[in-house]
Coordinates of C-alpha atoms and ligand atoms in Angstrom, one line a residue:
Chain A
M1 CA 0.0 0.0 0.0
F2 CA 2.5 2.6 1.1
E3 CA 4.7 1.8 -1.9
R4 CA 2.3 3.9 -4.0
F5 CA 3.8 7.0 -2.4
G6 CA 6.3 9.0 -4.4
K7 CA 7.7 8.4 -7.9
L8 CA 9.3 5.1 -6.8
G9 CA 8.3 3.1 -3.7
F10 CA 10.7 1.3 -1.3
T11 CA 8.5 0.9 1.8
R12 CA 5.5 -1.5 1.6
H13 CA 4.3 -1.7 5.2
T14 CA 4.1 1.0 7.8
R15 CA 1.7 2.0 10.6
V16 CA 1.3 5.4 8.9
Q17 CA 0.0 3.9 5.6
A18 CA -3.2 5.9 5.9
F19 CA -1.0 8.9 4.9
V20 CA -1.3 7.5 1.3
E21 CA -5.1 7.1 1.6
H22 CA -5.4 10.7 2.6
L23 CA -3.1 11.7 -0.2
E24 CA -5.3 9.9 -2.7
R25 CA -8.2 12.1 -1.5
G26 CA -6.0 15.2 -2.0
E27 CA -5.0 15.8 1.5
I28 CA -1.4 15.9 3.1
T29 CA -1.5 14.8 6.7
A30 CA 0.7 15.0 9.7
S31 CA 0.6 12.7 12.7
R32 CA -0.6 13.9 16.1
C33 CA 0.1 12.0 19.3
R34 CA -3.1 11.1 21.1
H35 CA -1.3 11.3 24.4
C36 CA 0.7 14.5 24.4
G37 CA -0.5 16.2 21.1
R38 CA 3.0 16.3 19.5
R39 CA 2.7 16.8 15.8
S40 CA 5.1 15.2 13.3
L41 CA 5.6 15.8 9.6
P42 CA 6.6 13.5 8.0
P43 CA 4.2 11.5 10.2
R44 CA 5.4 8.9 12.5
A45 CA 3.5 6.3 14.5
D46 CA 5.5 6.4 17.7
C47 CA 5.7 9.8 19.4
P48 CA 9.2 11.2 19.5
A49 CA 8.3 13.3 22.6
C50 CA 6.4 10.9 25.0
G51 CA 6.9 7.5 23.3
H52 CA 3.2 6.6 23.0
G53 CA 2.1 4.7 20.0
A54 CA -1.5 6.0 19.6
F55 CA -1.8 8.7 16.9
E56 CA -4.1 10.2 14.4
L57 CA -3.4 11.8 11.0
V58 CA -4.5 15.4 10.7
P59 CA -4.6 17.6 7.6
V60 CA -1.9 20.2 7.2
D61 CA -1.9 23.5 5.4
P62 CA 0.0 22.8 2.2
H63 CA 1.7 26.2 2.1
G64 CA 5.2 26.8 3.1
S65 CA 8.6 28.1 1.9
V66 CA 11.7 26.7 0.3
L67 CA 14.6 25.9 2.6
C68 CA 16.8 25.0 -0.3
A69 CA 16.5 23.2 -3.7
T70 CA 18.7 21.3 -6.1
M71 CA 18.6 20.1 -9.7
I72 CA 19.5 16.4 -10.0
H73 CA 21.5 15.7 -13.2
A74 CA 23.2 12.4 -12.4
L75 CA 20.0 10.3 -12.2
P76 CA 19.5 7.4 -9.9
A77 CA 17.9 4.0 -10.7
G78 CA 14.3 4.4 -11.6
F79 CA 14.6 8.0 -12.7
E80 CA 16.8 7.6 -15.8
D81 CA 14.1 8.4 -18.3
G82 CA 12.9 12.0 -17.7
G83 CA 16.1 14.0 -17.7
P84 CA 17.3 16.4 -14.9
F85 CA 14.7 17.2 -12.3
G86 CA 14.4 19.7 -9.4
L87 CA 13.8 18.9 -5.8
A88 CA 13.0 21.2 -2.9
L89 CA 13.0 21.0 0.9
V90 CA 9.8 22.7 1.9
D91 CA 9.2 24.0 5.4
L92 CA 5.5 24.0 6.0
R93 CA 3.8 27.0 7.5
E94 CA 2.4 25.0 10.4
G95 CA 5.7 23.2 11.0
G96 CA 7.3 20.1 9.6
R97 CA 9.2 19.7 6.4
L98 CA 8.8 17.6 3.3
L99 CA 10.9 16.9 0.2
A100 CA 9.0 17.5 -3.0
P101 CA 9.7 17.5 -6.7
L102 CA 9.6 20.9 -8.3
G103 CA 6.5 21.2 -10.4
G104 CA 5.9 22.8 -13.8
S105 CA 5.3 26.3 -12.4
F106 CA 9.1 26.7 -11.8
G107 CA 9.8 26.1 -15.5
G108 CA 13.0 24.2 -14.7
K109 CA 14.5 27.0 -12.6
L110 CA 15.5 26.6 -9.0
P111 CA 13.6 28.6 -6.4
A112 CA 15.6 30.7 -3.9
A113 CA 15.6 30.2 -0.2
G114 CA 12.5 31.5 1.5
E115 CA 10.4 31.5 -1.7
P116 CA 6.7 30.8 -0.9
V117 CA 5.4 27.5 -2.3
R118 CA 2.3 25.3 -2.1
L119 CA 2.4 21.5 -2.2
V120 CA -0.1 20.2 -4.8
V121 CA -1.2 16.6 -4.6
R122 CA -0.8 14.6 -7.8
R123 CA -1.8 11.1 -9.1
S124 CA -0.5 9.2 -12.0
G125 CA -1.2 5.8 -13.5
D126 CA -4.1 3.4 -12.8
G127 CA -4.6 0.2 -10.9
D128 CA -1.4 -1.4 -9.6
A129 CA 0.7 1.3 -11.4
M130 CA -1.1 4.1 -9.6
R131 CA 1.2 6.5 -7.8
V132 CA 0.4 9.4 -5.5
F133 CA 2.7 12.2 -4.5
F134 CA 2.9 16.0 -4.5
T135 CA 4.9 18.7 -6.2
A136 CA 6.0 22.1 -5.0
E137 CA 4.5 24.9 -7.0
R138 CA 5.0 28.7 -7.0
S139 CA 2.6 30.3 -4.6
G140 CA 1.5 33.7 -5.8
P141 CA 0.2 36.7 -3.8
G142 CA -3.3 36.1 -2.4
D143 CA -2.8 32.3 -2.8
G144 CA -3.7 30.8 0.5
D145 CA -5.1 34.0 2.1
R146 CA -8.0 32.2 3.6
R147 CA -5.8 29.9 5.5
Q148 CA -3.5 32.7 6.5
Q149 CA -6.5 34.5 8.0
E150 CA -7.5 31.4 9.9
I151 CA -4.1 31.2 11.4
G152 CA -4.0 35.0 12.0
T153 CA -7.2 34.9 14.1
Chain B
M1 CA 41.3 5.8 31.6
K2 CA 44.2 4.1 29.9
R3 CA 46.3 5.9 27.4
I4 CA 46.2 4.1 24.0
G5 CA 48.6 4.6 21.1
V6 CA 49.2 3.7 17.5
I7 CA 52.3 1.5 17.0
G8 CA 51.9 0.7 13.3
T9 CA 50.2 1.8 10.1
G10 CA 49.7 0.1 6.7
H11 CA 48.1 1.5 3.6
T12 CA 47.6 0.2 0.1
R13 CA 47.5 2.3 -3.1
F14 CA 43.9 3.6 -3.5
G15 CA 42.3 3.5 -6.9
V16 CA 41.1 0.9 -9.4
R17 CA 42.8 -2.2 -8.1
E18 CA 42.1 -4.9 -10.7
D19 CA 45.2 -6.7 -9.4
A20 CA 43.7 -7.8 -6.0
S21 CA 40.6 -9.1 -4.2
I22 CA 39.3 -7.4 -1.0
Q23 CA 41.1 -9.9 1.3
E24 CA 44.3 -9.4 -0.7
L25 CA 44.0 -5.6 -0.3
A26 CA 43.4 -6.1 3.4
F27 CA 46.5 -8.3 3.7
E28 CA 48.6 -5.7 1.8
A29 CA 47.8 -3.1 4.5
W30 CA 48.1 -5.6 7.4
R31 CA 51.5 -6.9 6.3
E32 CA 52.8 -3.3 6.0
A33 CA 51.4 -2.4 9.5
L34 CA 53.0 -5.4 11.2
A35 CA 56.4 -4.6 9.6
D36 CA 56.0 -1.0 10.6
A37 CA 55.3 -2.0 14.3
G38 CA 57.9 -4.7 14.2
I39 CA 55.6 -7.3 15.7
E40 CA 54.3 -10.7 14.6
A41 CA 50.7 -11.5 13.5
G42 CA 50.4 -13.9 16.5
E43 CA 50.8 -10.9 18.9
I44 CA 47.5 -9.3 17.7
E45 CA 44.8 -10.2 20.3
A46 CA 41.7 -9.0 18.5
A47 CA 40.8 -7.3 15.2
W48 CA 38.0 -5.2 13.8
I49 CA 37.2 -5.1 10.1
A50 CA 35.6 -1.9 8.8
A51 CA 33.7 -2.2 5.5
V52 CA 30.2 -1.6 4.2
P53 CA 28.9 -5.0 3.2
G54 CA 26.4 -3.6 0.7
Y55 CA 29.2 -2.9 -1.8
Q56 CA 30.5 -6.5 -1.7
R57 CA 29.1 -9.8 -3.1
Q58 CA 30.8 -11.8 -0.3
R59 CA 28.5 -12.3 2.7
S60 CA 30.0 -12.6 6.2
L61 CA 32.8 -10.4 4.8
A62 CA 34.8 -10.1 8.0
G63 CA 35.0 -13.9 8.3
V64 CA 36.7 -14.2 5.0
I65 CA 39.1 -11.4 5.7
L66 CA 40.0 -12.5 9.3
E67 CA 40.7 -16.0 7.9
Y68 CA 43.0 -14.6 5.2
L69 CA 44.9 -12.5 7.8
G70 CA 45.4 -15.6 9.9
L71 CA 43.6 -14.3 12.9
P72 CA 41.5 -17.4 14.0
P73 CA 40.8 -18.4 16.7
R74 CA 41.2 -14.9 18.1
P75 CA 38.1 -12.7 18.1
G76 CA 37.1 -10.2 15.3
W77 CA 34.1 -9.0 13.5
L78 CA 32.7 -6.3 11.2
T79 CA 32.1 -2.7 12.3
E80 CA 29.8 -0.7 10.1
A81 CA 28.8 3.0 10.1
A82 CA 28.6 3.8 6.4
C83 CA 31.5 5.9 5.3
A84 CA 32.6 6.3 8.9
S85 CA 33.0 2.5 9.4
G86 CA 36.8 2.9 9.8
S87 CA 36.6 5.3 12.6
A88 CA 33.8 3.3 14.2
A89 CA 36.1 0.3 14.2
I90 CA 38.9 2.4 15.8
H91 CA 36.4 3.6 18.5
T92 CA 35.3 0.0 19.1
A93 CA 38.9 -1.3 19.5
W94 CA 39.7 1.6 21.9
Q95 CA 36.6 0.7 24.0
A96 CA 37.6 -3.0 24.1
M97 CA 41.1 -2.0 25.2
Q98 CA 39.7 0.4 27.9
A99 CA 37.6 -2.5 29.1
G100 CA 40.7 -4.5 29.6
T101 CA 39.8 -7.4 27.2
C102 CA 42.9 -6.9 25.0
E103 CA 46.1 -4.9 25.0
I104 CA 47.1 -5.0 21.3
T105 CA 44.6 -4.9 18.5
A106 CA 44.3 -4.3 14.7
V107 CA 41.8 -2.3 12.8
V108 CA 41.6 -3.1 9.1
G109 CA 39.4 -1.0 6.8
C110 CA 38.9 -2.2 3.3
Q111 CA 36.5 -1.9 0.3
K112 CA 36.4 -3.0 -3.3
M113 CA 34.0 -0.7 -5.1
T114 CA 35.1 -0.7 -8.7
E115 CA 33.7 -4.2 -9.4
L116 CA 30.2 -2.8 -9.0
E117 CA 28.1 -2.7 -12.2
T118 CA 26.7 0.7 -13.2
A119 CA 23.1 -0.5 -12.5
Q120 CA 24.1 -1.4 -8.9
I121 CA 25.8 2.0 -8.5
L122 CA 22.8 3.9 -9.7
A123 CA 20.5 1.8 -7.3
L124 CA 22.8 2.5 -4.3
M125 CA 23.0 6.1 -5.2
G126 CA 19.2 6.4 -5.1
R127 CA 18.9 4.8 -1.6
A128 CA 21.4 7.0 0.3
G129 CA 18.8 8.7 2.5
D130 CA 15.5 7.9 4.2
V131 CA 13.8 5.6 1.7
Q132 CA 10.3 6.1 3.1
W133 CA 10.1 9.9 2.6
E134 CA 13.1 11.0 0.6
S135 CA 14.4 8.4 -1.9
V136 CA 10.8 8.1 -3.3
F137 CA 11.5 11.4 -5.2
G138 CA 15.0 10.4 -6.6
V139 CA 17.3 12.4 -4.2
T140 CA 20.8 11.0 -4.6
F141 CA 23.8 10.9 -2.3
P142 CA 25.3 14.0 -4.1
G143 CA 21.8 15.5 -4.1
Y144 CA 21.9 15.8 -0.3
Y145 CA 25.3 17.5 -0.3
A146 CA 24.0 19.7 -3.1
L147 CA 21.1 20.8 -0.8
F148 CA 23.7 21.5 2.0
A149 CA 25.7 23.5 -0.5
R150 CA 22.7 25.6 -1.8
R151 CA 21.8 26.3 1.8
H152 CA 25.4 27.4 2.7
M153 CA 25.6 29.5 -0.4
E154 CA 22.3 31.2 0.2
R155 CA 22.9 31.8 3.9
Y156 CA 26.5 32.8 3.9
G157 CA 27.4 33.8 0.3
T158 CA 29.6 30.8 -0.3
T159 CA 30.5 30.6 -4.0
R160 CA 31.2 27.8 -6.5
E161 CA 34.7 29.3 -6.9
Q162 CA 35.2 28.6 -3.1
L163 CA 34.0 25.0 -3.6
A164 CA 36.4 24.7 -6.5
A165 CA 39.3 25.9 -4.2
V166 CA 38.8 22.7 -2.1
A167 CA 39.2 20.5 -5.2
V168 CA 42.3 22.5 -6.4
K169 CA 44.0 22.1 -3.0
N170 CA 43.2 18.5 -2.5
H171 CA 44.3 17.5 -6.0
H172 CA 47.5 19.6 -5.5
Y173 CA 48.3 17.4 -2.5
G174 CA 47.0 14.2 -4.0
A175 CA 49.6 14.7 -6.7
L176 CA 52.3 14.5 -4.0
H177 CA 50.9 11.3 -2.4
P178 CA 52.2 8.1 -4.0
K179 CA 49.2 6.1 -2.8
A180 CA 46.5 8.5 -4.0
M181 CA 44.0 7.6 -6.8
F182 CA 44.4 10.8 -8.7
R183 CA 47.9 12.2 -8.9
K184 CA 47.3 15.2 -11.2
P185 CA 46.6 18.8 -10.2
V186 CA 43.4 20.4 -11.5
T187 CA 42.6 24.1 -12.2
A188 CA 39.6 25.9 -10.8
E189 CA 38.5 26.4 -14.4
K190 CA 38.4 22.7 -15.0
V191 CA 36.4 22.1 -11.8
L192 CA 33.9 24.8 -12.7
A193 CA 33.5 23.6 -16.3
S194 CA 33.0 19.9 -15.3
A195 CA 29.5 18.3 -15.9
P196 CA 26.8 19.0 -13.3
V197 CA 25.9 16.2 -10.9
A198 CA 23.4 17.9 -8.6
E199 CA 23.4 21.7 -8.7
P200 CA 25.6 23.4 -7.5
L201 CA 27.9 20.3 -7.4
H202 CA 29.7 19.2 -10.5
V203 CA 31.9 16.1 -11.2
F204 CA 35.0 17.7 -9.8
D205 CA 33.2 18.6 -6.6
C206 CA 32.7 14.8 -5.9
C207 CA 35.1 12.1 -4.6
A208 CA 35.4 8.9 -6.5
N209 CA 34.5 5.3 -5.6
A210 CA 37.8 3.4 -5.1
D211 CA 39.4 0.1 -4.0
G212 CA 41.8 0.0 -1.1
A213 CA 42.7 -0.9 2.4
A214 CA 44.3 0.6 5.5
C215 CA 45.4 -0.9 8.8
L216 CA 46.1 0.6 12.2
L217 CA 47.7 -1.3 15.1
L218 CA 46.8 -0.1 18.6
A219 CA 48.3 -0.9 22.0
T220 CA 47.9 0.1 25.6
E221 CA 50.5 2.4 27.1
D222 CA 51.8 -0.5 29.4
R223 CA 52.2 -2.8 26.5
I224 CA 53.9 -0.1 24.4
R225 CA 56.4 0.5 27.2
R226 CA 57.0 -3.3 27.5
L227 CA 57.5 -3.6 23.8
G228 CA 59.9 -0.6 23.9
R229 CA 58.1 1.2 21.0
E230 CA 57.4 4.8 20.1
A231 CA 53.7 5.6 19.8
V232 CA 51.4 8.3 18.5
W233 CA 48.8 8.7 21.2
L234 CA 45.0 8.6 20.5
D235 CA 44.1 11.1 23.2
G236 CA 40.6 12.2 22.2
L237 CA 37.7 10.3 20.7
G238 CA 34.3 11.9 20.0
A239 CA 31.4 10.0 18.5
A240 CA 27.9 11.3 17.8
T241 CA 24.9 10.8 15.7
A242 CA 22.3 13.2 14.1
P243 CA 18.9 12.5 12.5
M244 CA 19.4 10.7 9.2
S245 CA 16.5 12.4 7.6
V246 CA 17.1 16.0 6.4
L247 CA 13.4 16.5 7.1
R248 CA 14.1 16.1 10.8
R249 CA 17.2 18.3 11.1
E250 CA 16.8 21.9 12.3
E251 CA 19.4 23.4 9.9
L252 CA 21.4 22.1 6.9
D253 CA 24.5 24.4 7.1
S254 CA 26.2 22.1 9.6
L255 CA 26.4 18.4 10.5
P256 CA 25.3 18.5 14.1
S257 CA 27.0 15.1 14.7
A258 CA 30.3 16.6 13.7
A259 CA 30.0 19.6 16.0
E260 CA 29.1 17.3 18.9
A261 CA 31.8 14.7 18.2
A262 CA 34.4 17.6 18.0
R263 CA 33.3 19.0 21.3
I264 CA 33.7 15.6 23.0
A265 CA 37.1 14.9 21.4
Y266 CA 38.6 18.3 22.2
A267 CA 37.4 18.1 25.8
Q268 CA 38.9 14.6 26.2
A269 CA 42.3 15.5 24.7
G270 CA 42.4 18.9 26.5
V271 CA 43.1 20.8 23.3
G272 CA 41.2 23.3 21.1
P273 CA 40.9 23.9 17.4
A274 CA 43.8 26.4 17.4
D275 CA 46.1 23.6 18.7
V276 CA 45.5 21.4 15.6
D277 CA 48.4 21.4 13.2
V278 CA 47.1 18.9 10.6
A279 CA 43.6 17.6 10.0
E280 CA 42.0 14.9 7.8
V281 CA 38.4 15.9 7.2
H282 CA 35.6 14.0 5.3
D283 CA 35.5 15.8 1.9
C284 CA 33.2 13.4 0.1
F285 CA 32.1 16.6 -1.7
T286 CA 33.9 20.0 -1.7
I287 CA 31.1 21.6 0.4
A288 CA 31.6 18.9 3.0
E289 CA 35.2 20.1 3.7
I290 CA 34.0 23.7 4.1
I291 CA 31.3 22.7 6.5
A292 CA 33.8 20.4 8.3
C293 CA 36.2 23.3 8.9
E294 CA 33.3 25.2 10.5
D295 CA 32.0 22.3 12.6
L296 CA 35.6 21.7 13.9
G297 CA 36.0 25.3 14.9
F298 CA 38.8 26.1 12.4
C299 CA 36.8 29.2 11.5
E300 CA 33.5 30.9 12.3
R301 CA 30.2 29.5 11.0
G302 CA 29.9 30.6 7.4
A303 CA 33.6 31.5 7.0
G304 CA 34.7 28.1 5.5
G305 CA 34.6 29.3 1.9
P306 CA 37.0 32.2 2.4
L307 CA 39.2 30.0 4.7
V308 CA 40.0 27.6 1.9
A309 CA 40.0 30.3 -0.9
D310 CA 42.6 32.3 1.1
R311 CA 44.8 29.2 1.3
R312 CA 44.6 29.1 5.1
T313 CA 44.1 25.3 5.0
W314 CA 47.2 24.7 2.9
I315 CA 50.5 23.8 4.5
G316 CA 51.9 26.9 6.1
G317 CA 48.4 28.3 6.8
D318 CA 46.3 28.2 10.0
V319 CA 45.8 24.4 9.8
A320 CA 46.8 22.0 7.1
V321 CA 43.6 20.2 5.9
N322 CA 43.6 17.0 3.7
V323 CA 47.2 17.4 2.6
D324 CA 47.2 13.7 1.5
G325 CA 44.6 14.6 -1.2
G326 CA 41.5 13.9 1.0
L327 CA 38.7 11.7 -0.2
K328 CA 38.6 13.9 -3.3
A329 CA 42.0 13.0 -4.8
K330 CA 43.2 10.1 -2.6
G331 CA 39.9 8.2 -3.4
H332 CA 37.2 6.9 -1.1
P333 CA 37.0 3.2 -0.6
V334 CA 34.4 3.7 2.1
G335 CA 35.3 1.1 4.7
A336 CA 39.0 2.0 4.5
T337 CA 38.6 5.8 4.6
G338 CA 38.5 6.4 8.4
V339 CA 41.5 4.1 8.9
S340 CA 43.4 5.8 6.1
M341 CA 42.8 9.2 7.7
A342 CA 44.3 7.9 11.0
C343 CA 47.3 6.4 9.1
E344 CA 48.0 9.8 7.4
I345 CA 47.8 11.7 10.7
V346 CA 50.1 9.2 12.4
S347 CA 52.6 9.5 9.5
Q348 CA 52.4 13.3 9.8
L349 CA 53.1 13.3 13.5
R350 CA 56.0 10.9 12.9
G351 CA 57.3 13.3 10.3
R352 CA 57.3 10.8 7.5
C353 CA 55.2 12.5 4.8
G354 CA 58.0 13.8 2.6
E355 CA 56.8 16.6 0.2
R356 CA 53.5 16.9 1.9
Q357 CA 54.9 17.0 5.5
V358 CA 53.5 19.6 7.8
P359 CA 56.6 21.0 9.5
G360 CA 56.7 20.3 13.3
A361 CA 53.2 18.8 13.4
R362 CA 52.4 17.6 17.0
V363 CA 48.6 17.5 17.2
G364 CA 46.5 15.9 14.4
L365 CA 42.7 15.4 14.0
T366 CA 40.5 13.1 11.9
H367 CA 36.9 13.9 11.1
N368 CA 35.0 11.0 9.5
V369 CA 31.4 11.2 8.5
G370 CA 29.0 8.4 7.8
G371 CA 26.4 8.9 5.1
I372 CA 25.0 12.4 5.2
G373 CA 26.0 13.0 8.8
Q374 CA 24.0 10.4 10.6
Y375 CA 27.3 9.3 12.2
C376 CA 30.4 11.3 12.9
F377 CA 33.7 10.4 14.6
V378 CA 36.3 13.0 15.5
N379 CA 39.7 11.7 16.9
L380 CA 42.7 13.6 18.2
F381 CA 46.2 12.3 18.0
R382 CA 49.3 13.6 19.7
K383 CA 53.0 13.0 19.6
D384 CA 54.7 13.6 22.9
Ligands
ZN401 ZN1 3.3 12.0 22.6

């Protein structure tokens, strides 16, 4: 199940596999410890703060900013076909960090540190070949205002 | 705590070694170390083999090597901490000697990487990080250091020219080292014009896979006195870890494991960064040497680029860094690297390095990083 996550899966079984189910419905989720409330992104089943194993997955605001980005030219196994591709580390507004491929809105250019971005959930393929992931896209002015207001109030 | 010293070193030529198997490479270093120490193989009470098994076809790798060295029935096994396996083995041997289980030990680091097929190399390259959350998007081993480099450049103004200055220095000294893989100087222009690997890192910002072995013989102070030998003392050992995932590290402009290992090692040896005459640091990529100099306190955070560009880490500068060519020019047979670093520092403190000798060197340091910083070992060596 979890191996559907990303462009190429390496992990089949995990207690946070519902992350993929949420992603299929268009939502990126973090884990929240049911005992102490600690939030983790990427999600993890066992709380790093208190050690409890009971958790829930909660939706996260997909807006954030670039910590740093790179363009991969020497391509690893499974990525040989598409040519060089960009990757960014994205610090989410509500905390946590994800690695994401740079989407088409960057036009093959690398974003600078601090540039605002939005993670957009993507699906490709069908049936057993179905993959679910997200890309980092440029986040223009006004984009995400609603959420910003929510956080502001 | 017992004082423990190095009584012998052995080192093969690094590079493409189509003339030898991994156990033959190990023996080459072992034979040289025994001769250097003037002792017999039968006097070694225990041995640790440092290697990363994922690069070899042989399973139970240490068993094959220990047999070839003639160690049975004495104890020995594999110590693995990715590219820091060699220093992890030194640390383990030191702990066993502190515990009193043995007085004279061998650490043998070895790796044979050039037999790997391209498909295997590409597969390994794509699984360097956390496979659950990171490798799924194709981030490579150079890709992680490229992210560190971009962060350093954007935060401190470090330039590609400063990265290239690391390669120029290390190739300059590699050319003076008879056992280095690459023995030709390079120009900054050539580094800058080489093909991109992961921006901003290009081919000449990266070290090369290699074959090779290195061996270190250690003994307790009592035993060294009884043998009537000279030693280079291993007076500070720092070991630390950091989150493997770059998603769970606060910042990317430093390896927190390195800063912590350095703090421990300096405190144990009772010296500071300014006391270090010669250092071997883990320059798997040019940016890694710049960050290492900062983590070790050779300069302020963010000042590593100017430090190397101003030639302050050449012989005659503040501290001589990687004057054996480093991983960059000497080659990086991963299991052997940490042991090789220790061999070079011991040779420097004994004044045996010829054209690349640091005059009057008395305090030397090794900084050996595993993977992308999930492990780091910093060791301090001293000649009385
Ligand atoms: Zn908790």
